Coordinates of N, CA and C in Angstrom, one line a residue:
X306 N 56.5 52.5 9.0 CA 56.0 53.8 8.6 C 54.5 53.7 8.3
X307 N 53.7 54.5 8.8 CA 52.2 54.5 8.5 C 51.9 55.2 7.3
X308 N 51.1 54.6 6.4 CA 50.7 55.2 5.2 C 49.6 56.2 5.4
X309 N 49.6 57.3 4.8 CA 48.5 58.3 4.9 C 47.2 57.8 4.2
X310 N 46.1 57.8 4.9 CA 44.9 57.3 4.3 C 44.5 58.1 3.1
X311 N 43.8 57.4 2.2 CA 43.4 58.1 0.9 C 42.2 59.0 1.2
X312 N 42.3 60.2 0.7 CA 41.1 61.1 0.8 C 40.1 60.7 -0.2
X313 N 38.8 60.7 0.2 CA 37.8 60.1 -0.7 C 36.6 61.0 -0.6
X314 N 35.7 60.9 -1.6 CA 34.4 61.4 -1.6 C 33.5 60.3 -1.1
X315 N 32.5 60.7 -0.3 CA 31.6 59.7 0.3 C 30.9 58.8 -0.8
X316 N 30.6 59.5 -1.9 CA 29.9 58.7 -2.9 C 30.7 57.6 -3.5
X317 N 32.0 57.6 -3.3 CA 32.9 56.6 -3.8 C 33.3 55.5 -2.7
X318 N 32.8 55.7 -1.5 CA 33.0 54.7 -0.4 C 32.0 53.5 -0.6
X319 N 32.6 52.3 -0.6 CA 31.7 51.1 -0.9 C 32.1 50.0 0.1
X320 N 31.4 48.9 0.0 CA 31.6 47.8 0.9 C 33.0 47.2 0.7
X321 N 33.6 47.4 -0.4 CA 35.0 46.8 -0.6 C 36.0 47.5 0.2
X322 N 35.7 48.7 0.8 CA 36.6 49.4 1.7 C 36.4 49.1 3.2
X323 N 35.5 48.2 3.5 CA 35.3 47.9 4.9 C 36.6 47.4 5.6
X324 N 37.0 48.1 6.7 CA 38.2 47.7 7.4 C 39.4 48.6 7.0
X325 N 39.2 49.4 6.0 CA 40.3 50.2 5.5 C 40.1 51.7 6.1
X326 N 41.3 52.3 6.2 CA 41.3 53.7 6.7 C 41.1 54.7 5.5
X327 N 40.2 55.7 5.7 CA 40.0 56.7 4.7 C 40.1 58.0 5.4
X328 N 40.2 59.1 4.6 CA 40.1 60.4 5.1 C 39.1 61.2 4.3
X329 N 38.3 62.0 5.0 CA 37.2 62.8 4.3 C 37.0 64.1 5.1
X330 N 36.4 65.0 4.4 CA 36.1 66.3 5.0 C 34.6 66.5 4.7
X331 N 33.9 67.0 5.7 CA 32.5 67.3 5.6 C 32.0 68.2 6.6
X332 N 30.7 68.6 6.5 CA 30.0 69.5 7.4 C 29.2 68.6 8.4
X333 N 29.3 69.0 9.7 CA 28.5 68.3 10.7 C 27.0 68.7 10.5
X334 N 26.2 67.7 10.3 CA 24.7 67.9 10.1 C 23.9 67.4 11.3
X335 N 24.5 66.5 12.1 CA 23.9 66.1 13.4 C 24.9 65.6 14.3
X336 N 24.6 65.6 15.6 CA 25.5 65.2 16.7 C 24.6 64.6 17.8
X337 N 25.1 63.4 18.3 CA 24.4 62.8 19.4 C 25.3 62.0 20.3
X338 N 25.0 61.9 21.5 CA 25.8 61.1 22.4 C 24.9 60.0 23.0
X339 N 25.4 58.8 23.0 CA 24.6 57.6 23.5 C 25.4 57.1 24.7
X340 N 24.6 56.9 25.8 CA 25.2 56.3 27.0 C 24.8 54.8 27.1
X341 N 25.7 54.0 27.1 CA 25.5 52.5 27.3 C 26.7 52.1 28.1
X342 N 27.2 50.9 27.8 CA 28.4 50.4 28.6 C 29.5 51.4 28.4
X343 N 29.6 51.9 27.1 CA 30.6 52.9 26.8 C 29.9 54.1 26.2
X344 N 30.4 55.3 26.5 CA 29.8 56.4 25.9 C 30.3 56.5 24.4
X345 N 29.3 56.7 23.5 CA 29.6 56.8 22.1 C 29.1 58.1 21.6
X346 N 29.9 58.8 21.0 CA 29.5 60.1 20.4 C 29.5 59.8 18.9
X347 N 28.4 60.3 18.3 CA 28.2 60.1 16.8 C 27.8 61.4 16.2
X348 N 28.5 61.7 15.1 CA 28.1 62.8 14.3 C 27.9 62.3 12.9
X349 N 27.0 63.1 12.1 CA 26.8 62.8 10.7 C 27.4 63.9 9.9
X350 N 28.3 63.4 8.9 CA 29.0 64.3 8.1 C 28.3 64.3 6.7
X351 N 28.3 65.5 6.0 CA 27.8 65.6 4.7 C 29.0 66.3 3.9
X352 N 29.5 65.5 2.9 CA 30.7 66.1 2.1 C 30.2 66.6 0.8
X353 N 28.9 66.7 0.6 CA 28.4 67.3 -0.6 C 28.1 66.2 -1.6
X354 N 28.5 65.0 -1.4 CA 28.1 63.9 -2.3 C 27.3 62.8 -1.6
X355 N 27.4 62.7 -0.2 CA 26.6 61.7 0.5 C 26.8 62.1 2.0
X356 N 26.1 61.3 2.9 CA 26.1 61.4 4.3 C 26.8 60.2 4.9
X357 N 27.5 60.3 6.0 CA 28.0 59.2 6.7 C 28.0 59.4 8.2
X358 N 27.7 58.4 9.0 CA 27.8 58.5 10.5 C 29.2 58.2 10.9
X359 N 29.8 59.1 11.7 CA 31.1 58.9 12.3 C 31.0 58.7 13.8
X360 N 31.5 57.6 14.3 CA 31.4 57.2 15.7 C 32.7 57.3 16.4
X361 N 32.7 57.6 17.6 CA 33.8 57.6 18.5 C 33.4 57.2 19.9
X362 N 34.2 56.2 20.4 CA 33.9 55.7 21.7 C 34.6 56.5 22.8
X363 N 34.1 56.5 24.0 CA 34.6 57.1 25.2 C 34.8 58.6 25.0
X364 N 33.8 59.2 24.4 CA 33.8 60.7 24.2 C 34.9 61.2 23.3
X365 N 35.3 60.3 22.4 CA 36.4 60.6 21.5 C 36.7 61.9 20.9
X366 N 35.7 62.7 20.5 CA 35.9 63.9 19.7 C 36.5 65.0 20.6
X367 N 37.6 64.7 21.3 CA 38.2 65.7 22.2 C 38.9 66.8 21.4
X368 N 38.5 68.0 21.6 CA 39.0 69.2 20.9 C 39.2 70.3 21.9
X369 N 40.0 71.3 21.5 CA 40.0 72.5 22.3 C 38.7 73.2 22.1
X370 N 38.1 73.0 21.0 CA 36.8 73.7 20.7 C 35.8 72.5 20.4
X371 N 34.6 72.6 21.0 CA 33.6 71.6 20.9 C 33.1 71.6 19.4
X372 N 32.9 70.4 18.9 CA 32.4 70.3 17.5 C 30.9 70.5 17.6
X373 N 30.4 71.4 16.7 CA 28.9 71.7 16.7 C 28.4 71.6 15.3
X374 N 27.1 71.6 15.2 CA 26.4 71.6 13.9 C 26.9 72.7 13.0
X375 N 27.2 72.4 11.8 CA 27.7 73.4 10.8 C 29.2 73.5 10.7
X376 N 29.9 72.9 11.7 CA 31.4 72.9 11.6 C 31.8 72.0 10.4
X377 N 32.9 72.4 9.8 CA 33.5 71.6 8.8 C 34.6 70.8 9.5
X378 N 34.7 69.5 9.3 CA 35.7 68.7 10.0 C 36.5 67.8 9.0
X379 N 37.7 67.6 9.3 CA 38.6 66.7 8.6 C 38.6 65.4 9.4
X380 N 38.4 64.3 8.8 CA 38.3 63.0 9.6 C 39.1 61.9 9.0
X381 N 39.8 61.1 9.8 CA 40.4 59.9 9.4 C 39.7 58.8 10.2
X382 N 39.2 57.8 9.5 CA 38.6 56.7 10.2 C 38.6 55.4 9.4
X383 N 38.1 54.3 10.1 CA 38.0 53.0 9.5 C 36.6 52.8 9.1
X384 N 36.5 52.3 7.8 CA 35.1 52.1 7.3 C 34.5 50.8 7.9
X385 N 33.3 51.0 8.4 CA 32.6 49.9 9.1 C 31.3 49.6 8.3
X386 N 30.8 48.4 8.4 CA 29.5 48.0 7.8 C 28.6 47.8 9.0
X387 N 27.4 48.5 9.0 CA 26.5 48.4 10.1 C 25.9 47.0 10.1
X388 N 25.7 46.4 11.3 CA 25.2 45.0 11.4 C 23.7 45.0 11.0
X389 N 23.3 44.1 10.2 CA 21.9 44.0 9.8 C 21.5 45.0 8.7
X390 N 22.4 45.8 8.2 CA 22.0 46.7 7.1 C 23.2 46.8 6.2
X391 N 23.0 47.5 5.1 CA 24.1 47.7 4.1 C 24.6 49.1 4.3
X392 N 24.3 49.8 5.4 CA 24.9 51.2 5.5 C 26.3 51.2 6.0
X393 N 27.0 52.1 5.6 CA 28.4 52.3 5.9 C 28.6 53.4 6.9
X394 N 29.5 53.2 7.9 CA 29.8 54.3 8.9 C 31.3 54.3 9.0
X395 N 31.8 55.2 9.8 CA 33.2 55.3 10.1 C 33.5 55.3 11.6
X396 N 34.5 54.6 12.0 CA 35.0 54.7 13.4 C 36.2 55.7 13.4
X397 N 36.0 56.8 14.0 CA 36.9 57.9 13.9 C 38.2 57.6 14.7
X398 N 39.3 57.9 14.1 CA 40.6 57.8 14.8 C 41.2 59.2 15.0
X399 N 40.8 60.1 14.1 CA 41.2 61.5 14.1 C 40.1 62.4 13.6
X400 N 39.9 63.5 14.3 CA 38.8 64.4 13.8 C 39.3 65.8 14.2
X401 N 39.3 66.7 13.2 CA 39.7 68.1 13.5 C 38.8 69.1 12.8
X402 N 38.5 70.1 13.6 CA 37.7 71.2 13.0 C 38.6 72.0 12.0
X403 N 38.0 72.2 10.8 CA 38.7 72.9 9.7 C 38.5 74.4 10.0
X404 N 39.6 75.1 10.2 CA 39.5 76.6 10.4 C 40.0 77.4 9.3
X405 N 40.6 76.8 8.3 CA 41.1 77.5 7.1 C 40.0 77.4 6.0
X406 N 39.4 78.6 5.7 CA 38.4 78.6 4.8 C 38.8 78.2 3.4
X407 N 40.1 78.3 3.1 CA 40.6 77.9 1.8 C 40.5 76.4 1.7
X408 N 40.6 75.7 2.8 CA 40.5 74.2 2.8 C 39.1 73.8 2.4
X409 N 38.1 74.6 2.8 CA 36.7 74.3 2.5 C 36.5 74.5 1.0
X410 N 37.0 75.6 0.4 CA 36.9 75.9 -1.0 C 37.6 74.8 -1.8
X411 N 38.8 74.4 -1.4 CA 39.5 73.4 -2.1 C 38.7 72.1 -2.1
X412 N 38.1 71.8 -1.0 CA 37.3 70.5 -0.9 C 36.1 70.6 -1.8
X413 N 35.4 71.8 -1.9 CA 34.3 71.9 -2.9 C 34.8 71.7 -4.3
X414 N 36.0 72.2 -4.6 CA 36.5 72.0 -6.0 C 36.9 70.5 -6.2
X415 N 37.4 69.8 -5.1 CA 37.7 68.4 -5.3 C 36.4 67.6 -5.5
X416 N 35.3 68.1 -4.9 CA 34.0 67.4 -5.1 C 33.5 67.6 -6.5
X417 N 33.7 68.8 -7.0 CA 33.2 69.1 -8.3 C 34.1 68.4 -9.4
X418 N 35.4 68.5 -9.3 CA 36.2 67.9 -10.3 C 36.6 66.5 -10.0
X419 N 36.9 66.2 -8.7 CA 37.2 64.8 -8.4 C 38.5 64.3 -9.0
X420 N 38.9 63.2 -8.4 CA 40.2 62.6 -8.9 C 40.0 61.9 -10.2
X421 N 38.8 61.5 -10.6 CA 38.6 60.8 -11.9 C 37.6 61.6 -12.7
X422 N 37.8 62.9 -12.8 CA 36.9 63.8 -13.6 C 35.5 63.6 -13.2
X423 N 35.2 64.0 -12.0 CA 33.9 63.8 -11.4 C 32.7 64.4 -12.2
X424 N 33.0 65.4 -13.0 CA 31.9 66.0 -13.8 C 31.5 65.1 -14.9
X425 N 32.4 64.4 -15.5 CA 32.0 63.5 -16.6 C 31.3 62.3 -16.0
X426 N 31.5 61.9 -14.7 CA 30.7 60.8 -14.1 C 29.3 61.3 -13.8
X427 N 29.1 62.5 -13.5 CA 27.7 63.0 -13.1 C 27.6 64.4 -13.4
X428 N 27.4 64.8 -14.7 CA 27.3 66.2 -15.1 C 26.1 66.8 -14.4
X429 N 25.0 66.1 -14.2 CA 23.8 66.7 -13.6 C 24.1 67.2 -12.2
X430 N 25.0 66.4 -11.4 CA 25.3 66.9 -10.1 C 26.1 68.2 -10.1
X431 N 27.1 68.3 -11.0 CA 27.9 69.5 -11.0 C 27.1 70.7 -11.4
X432 N 26.1 70.5 -12.3 CA 25.3 71.6 -12.8 C 24.1 71.9 -11.9
X433 N 23.9 71.1 -10.9 CA 22.7 71.3 -10.1 C 22.7 72.7 -9.4
X434 N 21.6 73.3 -9.2 CA 21.5 74.6 -8.6 C 22.1 74.5 -7.2
X435 N 21.9 73.4 -6.4 CA 22.5 73.3 -5.1 C 24.0 73.3 -5.1
X436 N 24.6 72.6 -6.1 CA 26.0 72.6 -6.1 C 26.6 73.9 -6.6
X437 N 25.9 74.6 -7.6 CA 26.4 75.9 -8.0 C 26.3 76.9 -6.9
X438 N 25.2 76.8 -6.1 CA 25.0 77.8 -5.0 C 26.2 77.6 -4.0
X439 N 26.5 76.3 -3.6 CA 27.6 76.0 -2.7 C 28.9 76.6 -3.2
X440 N 29.2 76.4 -4.5 CA 30.4 76.9 -5.1 C 30.5 78.4 -5.0
X441 N 29.4 79.1 -5.4 CA 29.3 80.5 -5.3 C 29.5 81.0 -3.9
X442 N 28.8 80.3 -2.9 CA 28.9 80.7 -1.5 C 30.3 80.5 -1.0
X443 N 31.0 79.5 -1.4 CA 32.4 79.3 -1.0 C 33.3 80.4 -1.4
X444 N 33.1 80.9 -2.6 CA 33.9 82.1 -3.1 C 33.6 83.3 -2.3
X445 N 32.4 83.5 -1.9 CA 32.1 84.7 -1.0 C 32.7 84.5 0.3
X446 N 32.7 83.3 0.9 CA 33.3 83.0 2.2 C 34.8 83.3 2.2
X447 N 35.5 83.0 1.1 CA 36.9 83.1 1.0 C 37.4 84.5 0.7
X448 N 36.9 85.1 -0.4 CA 37.4 86.4 -0.7 C 36.4 87.4 -0.9
X449 N 35.2 87.2 -0.4 CA 34.1 88.2 -0.4 C 33.8 88.8 -1.8
X450 N 33.8 87.9 -2.8 CA 33.4 88.4 -4.1 C 32.7 87.3 -4.8
X451 N 31.8 87.6 -5.8 CA 31.1 86.7 -6.6 C 32.0 86.0 -7.7
X452 N 31.4 85.0 -8.3 CA 32.1 84.3 -9.4 C 31.4 84.6 -10.7
X453 N 32.2 85.0 -11.7 CA 31.6 85.2 -13.1 C 31.3 83.9 -13.7
X454 N 30.5 83.9 -14.8 CA 30.2 82.7 -15.5 C 31.4 82.1 -16.1
X455 N 32.4 82.9 -16.5 CA 33.6 82.3 -17.1 C 34.4 81.7 -16.0
X456 N 34.4 82.2 -14.8 CA 35.2 81.6 -13.7 C 34.5 80.3 -13.3
X457 N 33.1 80.2 -13.3 CA 32.4 79.0 -13.1 C 32.7 77.9 -14.1
X458 N 32.8 78.3 -15.4 CA 33.1 77.3 -16.4 C 34.5 76.7 -16.2
X459 N 35.5 77.5 -15.7 CA 36.8 77.0 -15.4 C 36.8 76.0 -14.2
X460 N 36.1 76.5 -13.1 CA 36.0 75.7 -11.9 C 35.3 74.3 -12.2
X461 N 34.3 74.4 -13.1 CA 33.5 73.2 -13.4 C 34.2 72.3 -14.4
X462 N 35.3 72.8 -15.0 CA 36.0 72.0 -16.0 C 35.4 71.9 -17.4
X463 N 34.6 73.0 -17.7 CA 33.9 73.0 -19.0 C 34.9 73.7 -20.0
X464 N 35.2 72.9 -21.0 CA 36.2 73.4 -22.0 C 35.5 73.4 -23.4
X465 N 35.1 74.5 -23.9 CA 34.6 74.6 -25.2 C 33.4 73.7 -25.5
X466 N 32.6 73.4 -24.6 CA 31.5 72.5 -24.8 C 30.2 73.4 -24.7
X467 N 29.8 73.8 -26.0 CA 28.7 74.8 -26.0 C 27.4 74.3 -25.3
X468 N 27.2 73.0 -25.4 CA 26.0 72.5 -24.7 C 26.1 72.6 -23.2
X469 N 27.2 72.4 -22.6 CA 27.4 72.5 -21.2 C 27.4 74.0 -20.8
X470 N 28.0 74.8 -21.6 CA 28.0 76.3 -21.3 C 26.6 76.8 -21.3
X471 N 25.8 76.4 -22.3 CA 24.4 76.8 -22.4 C 23.6 76.3 -21.2
X472 N 23.9 75.1 -20.8 CA 23.2 74.5 -19.6 C 23.5 75.3 -18.4
X473 N 24.8 75.7 -18.2 CA 25.2 76.5 -17.1 C 24.5 77.8 -17.1
X474 N 24.5 78.5 -18.3 CA 23.9 79.8 -18.4 C 22.4 79.7 -18.0
X475 N 21.7 78.6 -18.5 CA 20.3 78.4 -18.2 C 20.1 78.2 -16.7
X476 N 20.9 77.4 -16.1 CA 20.8 77.1 -14.7 C 21.0 78.4 -13.9
X477 N 22.0 79.2 -14.2 CA 22.3 80.5 -13.5 C 21.1 81.4 -13.7
X478 N 20.5 81.5 -14.9 CA 19.3 82.4 -15.1 C 18.2 81.9 -14.3
X479 N 18.0 80.6 -14.2 CA 16.9 80.1 -13.4 C 17.1 80.4 -11.9
X480 N 18.3 80.3 -11.4 CA 18.6 80.6 -10.0 C 18.4 82.0 -9.7
X481 N 18.7 82.9 -10.7 CA 18.4 84.3 -10.6 C 16.8 84.5 -10.5
X482 N 16.1 83.9 -11.4 CA 14.6 84.0 -11.4 C 14.0 83.5 -10.1
X483 N 14.6 82.5 -9.5 CA 14.1 81.9 -8.3 C 14.6 82.7 -7.1
X484 N 15.4 83.7 -7.3 CA 15.8 84.5 -6.1 C 16.9 83.9 -5.3
X485 N 17.7 83.0 -5.8 CA 18.8 82.4 -5.1 C 20.1 83.2 -5.2
X486 N 20.3 83.8 -6.4 CA 21.5 84.5 -6.6 C 21.2 85.8 -7.4
X487 N 22.1 86.7 -7.4 CA 22.0 87.9 -8.3 C 23.4 88.2 -8.8
X488 N 23.5 89.1 -9.8 CA 24.8 89.6 -10.4 C 25.1 90.9 -9.7
X489 N 26.3 90.9 -9.1 CA 26.8 92.1 -8.4 C 27.4 93.1 -9.5
X490 N 27.8 94.3 -9.0 CA 28.3 95.3 -9.8 C 29.5 94.9 -10.6
X491 N 30.3 93.9 -10.1 CA 31.5 93.5 -10.8 C 31.2 92.3 -11.8
X492 N 29.9 91.9 -12.0 CA 29.5 90.9 -12.9 C 29.6 89.5 -12.3
X493 N 29.8 89.4 -11.0 CA 29.9 88.1 -10.4 C 28.6 87.6 -9.8
X494 N 28.3 86.3 -9.8 CA 27.1 85.8 -9.2 C 27.3 85.7 -7.7
X495 N 26.3 86.2 -6.9 CA 26.4 86.3 -5.5 C 25.1 85.7 -4.9
X496 N 25.2 84.9 -3.8 CA 24.0 84.4 -3.2 C 23.2 85.5 -2.5
X497 N 21.8 85.3 -2.6 CA 21.0 86.3 -1.8 C 20.8 85.8 -0.4

């Protein structure tokens, strides 16, 4: 019986995992095909925490729909170490375009909360304007409504921490001043 690969955040993938299968979800940020002895297709995935090159030999990414830039994909692959450098890549065994928008939102929440309380490991990442914008955009994509500050505190795992609530409030105000978001008629933050 084959064991299901562990789903991971790219920021947690390290040299100790070389040769092991992992599962990740990310957005395709580049795609290229190299012709040599074997045709190799390579895409670069961004899961919100890091980037990784995913390689497939012999035109591997066969789908009923062609994978293109901006697609969110679910990938199972073996961790490889690039020769002559310390960069990590994946050799894909399975790759599927994610069509369920709820899966994308769930993945964003996994990134924010993580299996080991991701926020406590890096509060600055969780509170970054880029991360908050992605979270707000995910809510719009799923149910076409903004997120209130109280909903954001729940999603970010902030529980009665006045300092973190104040920091969230300040970041949201700055994002409004910068023209990245606005408050809709229902009191939810919405991207511009």
